[in-house]
Short mmCIF file of N, CA, C and O in Angstrom, two decimals:
data_model
loop_
_atom_site.label_atom_id
_atom_site.label_comp_id
_atom_site.label_asym_id
_atom_site.label_seq_id
_atom_site.Cartn_x
_atom_site.Cartn_y
_atom_site.Cartn_z
N MET A 24 207.99 -21.60 142.75
CA MET A 24 207.67 -20.40 142.04
C MET A 24 206.25 -20.53 141.45
O MET A 24 205.93 -21.51 140.81
N ALA A 25 205.45 -19.50 141.62
CA ALA A 25 204.12 -19.49 141.05
C ALA A 25 204.17 -19.12 139.53
O ALA A 25 205.07 -18.39 139.13
N VAL A 26 203.24 -19.65 138.78
CA VAL A 26 203.19 -19.33 137.39
C VAL A 26 201.72 -18.89 137.11
O VAL A 26 200.82 -19.12 137.87
N SER A 27 201.57 -18.16 135.98
CA SER A 27 200.24 -17.77 135.60
C SER A 27 200.10 -17.74 134.09
O SER A 27 201.14 -17.75 133.36
N MET A 28 198.88 -17.78 133.57
CA MET A 28 198.63 -17.59 132.19
C MET A 28 197.69 -16.43 132.03
O MET A 28 196.71 -16.31 132.72
N ASN A 29 198.07 -15.50 131.12
CA ASN A 29 197.30 -14.32 130.98
C ASN A 29 197.04 -14.00 129.46
O ASN A 29 197.97 -14.26 128.68
N PRO A 30 195.89 -13.42 129.16
CA PRO A 30 195.65 -13.01 127.78
C PRO A 30 196.60 -11.91 127.39
O PRO A 30 196.91 -11.04 128.17
N TYR A 31 197.17 -11.96 126.17
CA TYR A 31 198.02 -10.92 125.64
C TYR A 31 197.44 -10.60 124.31
O TYR A 31 197.47 -11.36 123.34
N LEU A 32 196.90 -9.42 124.19
CA LEU A 32 196.19 -8.99 122.98
C LEU A 32 197.07 -8.09 122.13
O LEU A 32 197.91 -7.36 122.61
N HIS A 33 196.88 -8.17 120.80
CA HIS A 33 197.62 -7.41 119.86
C HIS A 33 196.58 -6.61 119.02
O HIS A 33 195.57 -7.15 118.58
N PHE A 34 196.89 -5.35 118.83
CA PHE A 34 196.02 -4.44 118.14
C PHE A 34 196.79 -3.70 117.10
O PHE A 34 197.98 -3.50 117.21
N ASP A 35 196.14 -3.34 116.00
CA ASP A 35 196.73 -2.52 114.95
C ASP A 35 196.63 -1.07 115.34
O ASP A 35 195.64 -0.37 115.09
N ASN A 36 197.58 -0.60 116.14
CA ASN A 36 197.69 0.77 116.58
C ASN A 36 196.55 1.25 117.47
O ASN A 36 196.20 2.44 117.42
N ALA A 37 195.88 0.38 118.20
CA ALA A 37 194.76 0.77 119.04
C ALA A 37 194.93 0.22 120.47
O ALA A 37 193.99 0.24 121.23
N SER A 38 196.14 -0.19 120.81
CA SER A 38 196.39 -0.84 122.11
C SER A 38 196.09 0.16 123.23
O SER A 38 195.44 -0.25 124.22
N ARG A 39 196.57 1.38 123.13
CA ARG A 39 196.38 2.33 124.21
C ARG A 39 194.87 2.56 124.43
O ARG A 39 194.40 2.48 125.59
N GLN A 40 194.14 2.80 123.38
CA GLN A 40 192.70 3.07 123.50
C GLN A 40 192.00 1.85 124.11
O GLN A 40 191.14 1.94 124.94
N ALA A 41 192.32 0.63 123.61
CA ALA A 41 191.75 -0.61 124.09
C ALA A 41 192.00 -0.77 125.57
O ALA A 41 191.08 -1.06 126.37
N MET A 42 193.23 -0.64 126.00
CA MET A 42 193.58 -0.90 127.40
C MET A 42 192.97 0.16 128.30
O MET A 42 192.59 -0.13 129.42
N GLU A 43 192.84 1.38 127.86
CA GLU A 43 192.16 2.42 128.68
C GLU A 43 190.72 2.10 128.77
O GLU A 43 190.09 2.25 129.78
N PHE A 44 190.12 1.57 127.68
CA PHE A 44 188.68 1.11 127.76
C PHE A 44 188.57 -0.01 128.73
O PHE A 44 187.67 0.01 129.61
N TYR A 45 189.44 -1.03 128.70
CA TYR A 45 189.34 -2.13 129.65
C TYR A 45 189.54 -1.73 131.05
O TYR A 45 188.87 -2.21 132.01
N ARG A 46 190.41 -0.73 131.30
CA ARG A 46 190.56 -0.17 132.68
C ARG A 46 189.25 0.54 133.11
O ARG A 46 188.83 0.40 134.21
N SER A 47 188.52 1.18 132.16
CA SER A 47 187.29 1.78 132.52
C SER A 47 186.20 0.79 132.87
O SER A 47 185.31 1.02 133.67
N VAL A 48 186.30 -0.41 132.25
CA VAL A 48 185.32 -1.47 132.48
C VAL A 48 185.65 -2.23 133.84
O VAL A 48 184.76 -2.40 134.63
N PHE A 49 186.90 -2.63 133.98
CA PHE A 49 187.27 -3.53 135.08
C PHE A 49 187.98 -2.80 136.23
O PHE A 49 188.19 -3.39 137.28
N GLY A 50 188.44 -1.55 136.02
CA GLY A 50 189.16 -0.82 137.08
C GLY A 50 190.62 -1.33 137.08
O GLY A 50 191.04 -2.14 136.23
N GLY A 51 191.37 -0.85 138.07
CA GLY A 51 192.70 -1.35 138.23
C GLY A 51 193.78 -0.37 137.77
O GLY A 51 193.53 0.78 137.49
N GLU A 52 195.04 -0.89 137.80
CA GLU A 52 196.19 -0.07 137.47
C GLU A 52 196.71 -0.46 136.12
O GLU A 52 196.93 -1.64 135.82
N LEU A 53 196.84 0.57 135.22
CA LEU A 53 197.31 0.34 133.89
C LEU A 53 198.73 0.95 133.72
O LEU A 53 198.91 2.10 134.07
N SER A 54 199.62 0.14 133.23
CA SER A 54 200.98 0.74 132.91
C SER A 54 201.21 0.54 131.39
O SER A 54 200.85 -0.49 130.88
N ILE A 55 201.75 1.55 130.74
CA ILE A 55 201.99 1.48 129.35
C ILE A 55 203.41 1.91 129.06
O ILE A 55 203.90 2.94 129.51
N MET A 56 204.09 1.06 128.29
CA MET A 56 205.50 1.34 127.87
C MET A 56 205.44 1.50 126.30
O MET A 56 204.92 0.62 125.62
N THR A 57 205.96 2.64 125.79
CA THR A 57 205.92 2.89 124.39
C THR A 57 207.26 2.45 123.76
O THR A 57 208.26 2.22 124.47
N PHE A 58 207.25 2.30 122.44
CA PHE A 58 208.50 2.04 121.72
C PHE A 58 209.53 3.10 121.95
O PHE A 58 210.70 2.91 122.08
N GLY A 59 208.98 4.37 122.01
CA GLY A 59 209.88 5.52 122.30
C GLY A 59 210.52 5.47 123.61
O GLY A 59 211.65 5.80 123.78
N ASP A 60 209.79 4.90 124.65
CA ASP A 60 210.38 4.73 125.93
C ASP A 60 211.62 3.86 125.88
O ASP A 60 212.56 3.92 126.71
N MET A 61 211.70 2.94 124.91
CA MET A 61 212.75 2.00 124.72
C MET A 61 213.78 2.43 123.71
O MET A 61 214.62 1.69 123.25
N GLY A 62 213.62 3.73 123.24
CA GLY A 62 214.66 4.27 122.34
C GLY A 62 214.28 4.23 120.84
O GLY A 62 215.03 4.70 120.03
N ALA A 63 213.12 3.69 120.45
CA ALA A 63 212.73 3.64 119.03
C ALA A 63 212.51 5.10 118.60
O ALA A 63 211.89 5.92 119.25
N GLU A 64 212.96 5.35 117.40
CA GLU A 64 212.82 6.68 116.82
C GLU A 64 211.91 6.76 115.59
O GLU A 64 211.77 7.67 114.95
N GLY A 65 211.32 5.57 115.28
CA GLY A 65 210.33 5.46 114.19
C GLY A 65 210.90 5.62 112.79
O GLY A 65 212.14 5.67 112.70
N PRO A 66 210.20 5.66 111.81
CA PRO A 66 208.76 5.63 111.83
C PRO A 66 208.07 4.27 112.11
O PRO A 66 206.94 4.21 112.47
N VAL A 67 208.90 3.20 111.91
CA VAL A 67 208.28 1.89 112.23
C VAL A 67 209.20 1.20 113.16
O VAL A 67 210.35 0.95 112.88
N PRO A 68 208.80 0.84 114.40
CA PRO A 68 207.54 1.21 114.95
C PRO A 68 207.50 2.69 115.39
O PRO A 68 208.55 3.26 115.65
N PRO A 69 206.31 3.28 115.45
CA PRO A 69 206.20 4.67 115.86
C PRO A 69 206.61 4.82 117.37
O PRO A 69 206.26 3.94 118.13
N PRO A 70 207.29 5.86 117.68
CA PRO A 70 207.76 6.05 119.10
C PRO A 70 206.59 6.11 120.08
O PRO A 70 206.78 5.62 121.22
N ASP A 71 205.42 6.52 119.74
CA ASP A 71 204.31 6.55 120.64
C ASP A 71 203.47 5.30 120.58
O ASP A 71 202.49 5.14 121.32
N GLY A 72 203.87 4.32 119.76
CA GLY A 72 203.17 3.01 119.70
C GLY A 72 203.38 2.26 121.04
O GLY A 72 204.41 2.39 121.68
N VAL A 73 202.47 1.40 121.40
CA VAL A 73 202.54 0.68 122.65
C VAL A 73 203.31 -0.60 122.43
O VAL A 73 202.95 -1.46 121.69
N MET A 74 204.45 -0.65 123.14
CA MET A 74 205.30 -1.84 123.08
C MET A 74 204.72 -2.90 124.02
O MET A 74 204.71 -4.08 123.74
N HIS A 75 204.28 -2.46 125.21
CA HIS A 75 203.73 -3.34 126.24
C HIS A 75 202.81 -2.57 127.15
O HIS A 75 203.15 -1.50 127.68
N ALA A 76 201.57 -3.06 127.29
CA ALA A 76 200.62 -2.51 128.27
C ALA A 76 200.20 -3.60 129.21
O ALA A 76 200.04 -4.78 128.79
N TYR A 77 200.01 -3.29 130.48
CA TYR A 77 199.63 -4.24 131.49
C TYR A 77 198.59 -3.67 132.39
O TYR A 77 198.79 -2.61 133.02
N LEU A 78 197.49 -4.33 132.49
CA LEU A 78 196.38 -3.94 133.36
C LEU A 78 196.19 -5.00 134.46
O LEU A 78 195.97 -6.22 134.16
N GLN A 79 196.29 -4.57 135.70
CA GLN A 79 196.08 -5.46 136.83
C GLN A 79 194.83 -4.93 137.54
O GLN A 79 194.76 -3.78 137.92
N THR A 80 193.73 -5.79 137.60
CA THR A 80 192.49 -5.32 138.16
C THR A 80 192.32 -5.69 139.61
O THR A 80 193.02 -6.63 140.09
N PRO A 81 191.40 -5.04 140.28
CA PRO A 81 191.14 -5.36 141.72
C PRO A 81 190.66 -6.78 141.87
O PRO A 81 190.79 -7.38 142.95
N ASP A 82 190.03 -7.39 140.79
CA ASP A 82 189.57 -8.78 140.92
C ASP A 82 190.59 -9.81 140.61
O ASP A 82 190.35 -11.01 140.53
N GLY A 83 191.88 -9.36 140.32
CA GLY A 83 192.96 -10.26 140.08
C GLY A 83 193.15 -10.62 138.62
O GLY A 83 193.95 -11.48 138.28
N PHE A 84 192.40 -9.98 137.72
CA PHE A 84 192.64 -10.20 136.31
C PHE A 84 193.93 -9.50 135.86
O PHE A 84 194.23 -8.35 136.36
N ALA A 85 194.68 -10.15 134.97
CA ALA A 85 195.84 -9.49 134.39
C ALA A 85 195.62 -9.53 132.89
O ALA A 85 195.40 -10.65 132.31
N LEU A 86 195.66 -8.43 132.23
CA LEU A 86 195.44 -8.34 130.80
C LEU A 86 196.58 -7.55 130.21
O LEU A 86 196.94 -6.49 130.73
N MET A 87 197.25 -8.09 129.14
CA MET A 87 198.37 -7.40 128.54
C MET A 87 198.06 -7.18 127.09
O MET A 87 197.25 -7.86 126.46
N ALA A 88 198.76 -6.23 126.47
CA ALA A 88 198.52 -5.90 125.09
C ALA A 88 199.70 -5.10 124.49
O ALA A 88 200.53 -4.56 125.21
N SER A 89 199.78 -5.07 123.15
CA SER A 89 200.76 -4.25 122.43
C SER A 89 200.15 -3.93 121.06
O SER A 89 199.21 -4.56 120.61
N ASP A 90 200.73 -2.95 120.41
CA ASP A 90 200.39 -2.65 119.08
C ASP A 90 201.02 -3.62 118.18
O ASP A 90 202.18 -4.10 118.42
N GLY A 91 200.35 -4.07 117.17
CA GLY A 91 200.82 -5.04 116.27
C GLY A 91 202.03 -4.70 115.43
O GLY A 91 202.38 -3.48 115.35
N ASP A 92 202.66 -5.58 114.83
CA ASP A 92 203.76 -5.38 113.89
C ASP A 92 203.15 -4.98 112.56
O ASP A 92 202.35 -5.71 111.99
N PRO A 93 203.53 -3.79 112.03
CA PRO A 93 202.98 -3.38 110.74
C PRO A 93 203.22 -4.37 109.59
O PRO A 93 202.51 -4.37 108.62
N GLU A 94 204.20 -5.22 109.78
CA GLU A 94 204.51 -6.21 108.77
C GLU A 94 203.50 -7.40 108.85
O GLU A 94 203.39 -8.18 107.92
N ARG A 95 202.81 -7.53 109.99
CA ARG A 95 201.88 -8.62 110.23
C ARG A 95 200.58 -8.07 110.84
O ARG A 95 200.40 -8.15 112.07
N PRO A 96 199.70 -7.54 110.07
CA PRO A 96 198.46 -6.90 110.61
C PRO A 96 197.65 -7.98 111.42
O PRO A 96 197.63 -9.15 111.10
N VAL A 97 196.99 -7.51 112.41
CA VAL A 97 196.23 -8.38 113.33
C VAL A 97 195.03 -8.93 112.62
O VAL A 97 194.71 -10.11 112.77
N GLY A 98 194.21 -8.11 111.98
CA GLY A 98 192.98 -8.62 111.35
C GLY A 98 191.84 -8.51 112.34
O GLY A 98 191.96 -8.13 113.56
N ALA A 99 190.65 -8.92 111.91
CA ALA A 99 189.43 -8.76 112.72
C ALA A 99 189.29 -9.82 113.90
O ALA A 99 188.79 -9.49 114.93
N ASP A 100 189.59 -11.07 113.62
CA ASP A 100 189.35 -12.05 114.66
C ASP A 100 190.62 -12.89 114.87
O ASP A 100 190.93 -13.80 114.21
N PRO A 101 191.43 -12.44 115.86
CA PRO A 101 192.72 -13.03 116.03
C PRO A 101 192.69 -14.48 116.39
O PRO A 101 192.48 -14.86 117.51
N ALA A 102 192.82 -15.34 115.38
CA ALA A 102 192.98 -16.76 115.56
C ALA A 102 191.81 -17.43 116.33
O ALA A 102 191.97 -18.46 116.93
N GLY A 103 190.62 -16.82 116.24
CA GLY A 103 189.44 -17.42 116.92
C GLY A 103 189.52 -17.51 118.41
O GLY A 103 188.93 -18.37 119.03
N VAL A 104 190.25 -16.65 119.02
CA VAL A 104 190.42 -16.64 120.47
C VAL A 104 189.31 -15.77 121.16
O VAL A 104 188.96 -14.71 120.64
N SER A 105 188.79 -16.22 122.26
CA SER A 105 187.86 -15.47 123.09
C SER A 105 188.41 -15.40 124.50
O SER A 105 189.19 -16.18 124.93
N ILE A 106 187.91 -14.35 125.23
CA ILE A 106 188.23 -14.25 126.64
C ILE A 106 186.99 -14.59 127.44
O ILE A 106 185.91 -13.97 127.18
N SER A 107 187.14 -15.50 128.38
CA SER A 107 185.98 -15.89 129.21
C SER A 107 186.05 -15.40 130.63
O SER A 107 187.14 -15.40 131.19
N ILE A 108 184.97 -14.82 131.10
CA ILE A 108 184.84 -14.42 132.47
C ILE A 108 183.65 -15.18 133.09
O ILE A 108 182.58 -15.13 132.53
N SER A 109 183.90 -15.76 134.23
CA SER A 109 182.84 -16.56 134.87
C SER A 109 182.86 -16.26 136.36
O SER A 109 183.85 -15.88 136.92
N GLY A 110 181.70 -16.47 136.95
CA GLY A 110 181.59 -16.25 138.38
C GLY A 110 180.15 -16.42 138.81
O GLY A 110 179.28 -16.84 138.05
N ASP A 111 179.87 -16.03 140.10
CA ASP A 111 178.51 -16.22 140.62
C ASP A 111 177.86 -14.82 140.96
O ASP A 111 176.75 -14.78 141.42
N ASP A 112 178.59 -13.72 140.76
CA ASP A 112 178.00 -12.38 141.02
C ASP A 112 177.36 -11.90 139.79
O ASP A 112 178.00 -11.14 138.94
N ILE A 113 176.14 -12.28 139.57
CA ILE A 113 175.40 -11.90 138.30
C ILE A 113 175.36 -10.43 138.02
O ILE A 113 175.49 -9.97 136.87
N GLY A 114 175.19 -9.61 139.05
CA GLY A 114 175.10 -8.20 138.84
C GLY A 114 176.43 -7.63 138.30
O GLY A 114 176.39 -6.77 137.41
N ARG A 115 177.53 -8.04 138.91
CA ARG A 115 178.81 -7.57 138.45
C ARG A 115 179.13 -8.06 137.06
O ARG A 115 179.56 -7.29 136.18
N LEU A 116 178.86 -9.33 136.76
CA LEU A 116 179.12 -9.89 135.39
C LEU A 116 178.22 -9.16 134.38
O LEU A 116 178.67 -8.88 133.23
N GLU A 117 176.98 -8.94 134.76
CA GLU A 117 176.05 -8.24 133.81
C GLU A 117 176.60 -6.84 133.55
O GLU A 117 176.46 -6.35 132.42
N GLY A 118 177.09 -6.14 134.54
CA GLY A 118 177.62 -4.80 134.39
C GLY A 118 178.82 -4.82 133.45
O GLY A 118 178.94 -3.97 132.55
N TRP A 119 179.75 -5.83 133.58
CA TRP A 119 180.89 -5.90 132.73
C TRP A 119 180.41 -6.20 131.28
O TRP A 119 180.91 -5.62 130.32
N PHE A 120 179.43 -7.12 131.17
CA PHE A 120 178.92 -7.45 129.84
C PHE A 120 178.38 -6.18 129.15
O PHE A 120 178.70 -5.96 127.94
N GLY A 121 177.61 -5.39 129.86
CA GLY A 121 177.03 -4.17 129.28
C GLY A 121 178.08 -3.18 128.91
O GLY A 121 177.99 -2.54 127.86
N ALA A 122 179.10 -3.04 129.72
CA ALA A 122 180.19 -2.09 129.46
C ALA A 122 180.98 -2.52 128.27
O ALA A 122 181.36 -1.75 127.40
N LEU A 123 181.28 -3.84 128.14
CA LEU A 123 181.99 -4.36 126.97
C LEU A 123 181.18 -4.23 125.71
O LEU A 123 181.76 -4.06 124.63
N ALA A 124 179.87 -4.27 125.80
CA ALA A 124 179.02 -4.16 124.63
C ALA A 124 178.87 -2.70 124.15
O ALA A 124 178.55 -2.53 122.95
N ASP A 125 179.27 -1.71 124.94
CA ASP A 125 179.18 -0.30 124.54
C ASP A 125 180.12 -0.09 123.30
O ASP A 125 181.30 -0.19 123.44
N GLY A 126 179.48 0.14 122.19
CA GLY A 126 180.25 0.34 120.96
C GLY A 126 180.58 -0.92 120.26
O GLY A 126 181.26 -0.91 119.22
N GLY A 127 180.21 -2.05 120.83
CA GLY A 127 180.49 -3.37 120.25
C GLY A 127 179.25 -4.04 119.72
O GLY A 127 178.26 -3.35 119.45
N VAL A 128 179.30 -5.33 119.60
CA VAL A 128 178.19 -6.07 119.08
C VAL A 128 177.85 -7.21 120.02
O VAL A 128 178.72 -8.00 120.31
N VAL A 129 176.62 -7.31 120.46
CA VAL A 129 176.18 -8.44 121.27
C VAL A 129 175.92 -9.60 120.34
O VAL A 129 175.03 -9.54 119.48
N ASP A 130 176.69 -10.63 120.49
CA ASP A 130 176.50 -11.83 119.65
C ASP A 130 175.46 -12.76 120.28
O ASP A 130 174.67 -13.37 119.53
N VAL A 131 175.45 -12.91 121.57
CA VAL A 131 174.46 -13.70 122.28
C VAL A 131 174.07 -12.83 123.52
O VAL A 131 174.91 -12.48 124.28
N PRO A 132 172.81 -12.51 123.63
CA PRO A 132 172.33 -11.71 124.77
C PRO A 132 172.66 -12.33 126.18
O PRO A 132 172.65 -13.60 126.22
N PHE A 133 172.92 -11.53 127.13
CA PHE A 133 173.19 -12.01 128.50
C PHE A 133 171.87 -12.45 129.14
O PHE A 133 171.11 -11.64 129.66
N GLU A 134 171.56 -13.76 129.04
CA GLU A 134 170.30 -14.26 129.57
C GLU A 134 170.48 -15.71 129.92
O GLU A 134 171.42 -16.36 129.60
N LYS A 135 169.43 -16.20 130.66
CA LYS A 135 169.44 -17.64 131.07
C LYS A 135 169.52 -18.55 129.92
O LYS A 135 168.82 -18.38 128.94
N GLN A 136 170.40 -19.54 130.03
CA GLN A 136 170.60 -20.49 128.94
C GLN A 136 170.10 -21.87 129.39
O GLN A 136 169.84 -22.15 130.51
N MET A 137 170.09 -22.80 128.40
CA MET A 137 169.49 -24.14 128.63
C MET A 137 170.27 -24.94 129.74
O MET A 137 169.70 -25.80 130.35
N TRP A 138 171.55 -24.61 129.98
CA TRP A 138 172.30 -25.30 130.96
C TRP A 138 172.13 -24.71 132.39
O TRP A 138 172.66 -25.20 133.37
N GLY A 139 171.26 -23.65 132.45
CA GLY A 139 170.88 -23.08 133.73
C GLY A 139 171.65 -21.81 134.12
O GLY A 139 171.16 -21.08 134.98
N ASP A 140 172.80 -21.58 133.51
CA ASP A 140 173.55 -20.33 133.81
C ASP A 140 173.06 -19.18 133.03
O ASP A 140 172.28 -19.39 132.01
N VAL A 141 173.44 -17.96 133.39
CA VAL A 141 173.14 -16.78 132.61
C VAL A 141 174.49 -16.55 131.81
O VAL A 141 175.54 -16.45 132.40
N PHE A 142 174.33 -16.46 130.52
CA PHE A 142 175.49 -16.35 129.64
C PHE A 142 175.25 -15.37 128.52
O PHE A 142 174.10 -15.20 128.06
N GLY A 143 176.32 -14.70 128.07
CA GLY A 143 176.24 -13.87 126.95
C GLY A 143 177.62 -13.75 126.24
O GLY A 143 178.63 -14.04 126.85
N GLN A 144 177.54 -13.44 124.97
CA GLN A 144 178.80 -13.28 124.17
C GLN A 144 178.70 -11.91 123.49
O GLN A 144 177.73 -11.59 122.91
N VAL A 145 179.78 -11.21 123.61
CA VAL A 145 179.92 -9.88 123.02
C VAL A 145 181.23 -9.66 122.37
O VAL A 145 182.24 -10.14 122.83
N THR A 146 181.21 -9.03 121.18
CA THR A 146 182.47 -8.63 120.50
C THR A 146 182.57 -7.13 120.74
O THR A 146 181.74 -6.35 120.33
N ASP A 147 183.63 -6.76 121.49
CA ASP A 147 183.75 -5.33 121.86
C ASP A 147 184.22 -4.43 120.74
O ASP A 147 184.45 -4.97 119.60
N ARG A 148 184.28 -3.14 120.91
CA ARG A 148 184.58 -2.21 119.87
C ARG A 148 185.94 -2.38 119.29
O ARG A 148 186.25 -1.76 118.24
N PHE A 149 186.82 -3.21 119.96
CA PHE A 149 188.14 -3.42 119.43
C PHE A 149 188.28 -4.80 118.79
O PHE A 149 189.37 -5.21 118.36
N GLY A 150 187.16 -5.48 118.57
CA GLY A 150 187.14 -6.80 117.97
C GLY A 150 187.50 -7.95 118.78
O GLY A 150 187.63 -9.09 118.32
N VAL A 151 187.52 -7.81 120.10
CA VAL A 151 187.83 -8.88 121.07
C VAL A 151 186.49 -9.47 121.46
O VAL A 151 185.55 -8.76 121.88
N ARG A 152 186.41 -10.79 121.41
CA ARG A 152 185.21 -11.56 121.78
C ARG A 152 185.32 -11.98 123.26
O ARG A 152 186.31 -12.56 123.69
N TRP A 153 184.23 -11.63 124.03
CA TRP A 153 184.14 -11.96 125.41
C TRP A 153 182.98 -12.93 125.68
O TRP A 153 181.90 -12.67 125.15
N LEU A 154 183.23 -13.93 126.43
CA LEU A 154 182.19 -14.93 126.90
C LEU A 154 182.00 -14.66 128.34
O LEU A 154 182.94 -14.82 129.18
N VAL A 155 180.83 -14.26 128.76
CA VAL A 155 180.50 -13.93 130.15
C VAL A 155 179.46 -14.92 130.66
O VAL A 155 178.35 -15.04 130.11
N ASN A 156 179.84 -15.61 131.76
CA ASN A 156 178.94 -16.67 132.30
C ASN A 156 178.76 -16.48 133.82
O ASN A 156 179.75 -16.39 134.57
N ALA A 157 177.50 -16.34 134.21
CA ALA A 157 177.16 -16.28 135.67
C ALA A 157 176.61 -17.64 136.02
O ALA A 157 175.54 -18.08 135.53
N THR A 158 177.23 -18.28 136.94
CA THR A 158 176.88 -19.64 137.40
C THR A 158 175.48 -19.59 138.07
O THR A 158 175.23 -18.71 138.91
N ALA A 159 174.61 -20.55 137.75
CA ALA A 159 173.32 -20.64 138.35
C ALA A 159 173.48 -20.95 139.85
O ALA A 159 174.36 -21.75 140.19
N PRO A 160 172.71 -20.36 140.71
CA PRO A 160 172.77 -20.69 142.13
C PRO A 160 172.46 -22.14 142.34
O PRO A 160 171.64 -22.76 141.67
N ALA A 161 173.10 -22.71 143.37
CA ALA A 161 172.91 -24.13 143.73
C ALA A 161 171.44 -24.31 144.19
O ALA A 161 170.90 -23.45 144.93
N ALA A 162 170.84 -25.42 143.82
CA ALA A 162 169.46 -25.70 144.16
C ALA A 162 169.37 -26.23 145.56
O ALA A 162 170.22 -26.75 146.19
#
């Protein structure tokens, strides 16, 4: 049996907007199940709140999310976690970096670094930190 490890993000009532944004950046199929779909009648959790969202991208990324528990707010920087994207298609990576930066904050510009790769760090509009690295071509 194959196994996988995937990021699972939690948002304070912004999961739907975040996942729709990530679909606009990476493409793919997004499915969203609300608490109401599972019979919740609210007010906590709200019936339209996201119980589980799943984005499968054409590049094979799987990203999942849900709205946080009102009893345990998520906060600005969830436990110091970042999502890293790496590869050798600099154009594609630069495009994703720019899209993630829209409405966010560029922490480190996407540019050549001392180790030879092109790297950038951005915190998107939902507070998720992304590390984007384009591998330097072989000499």
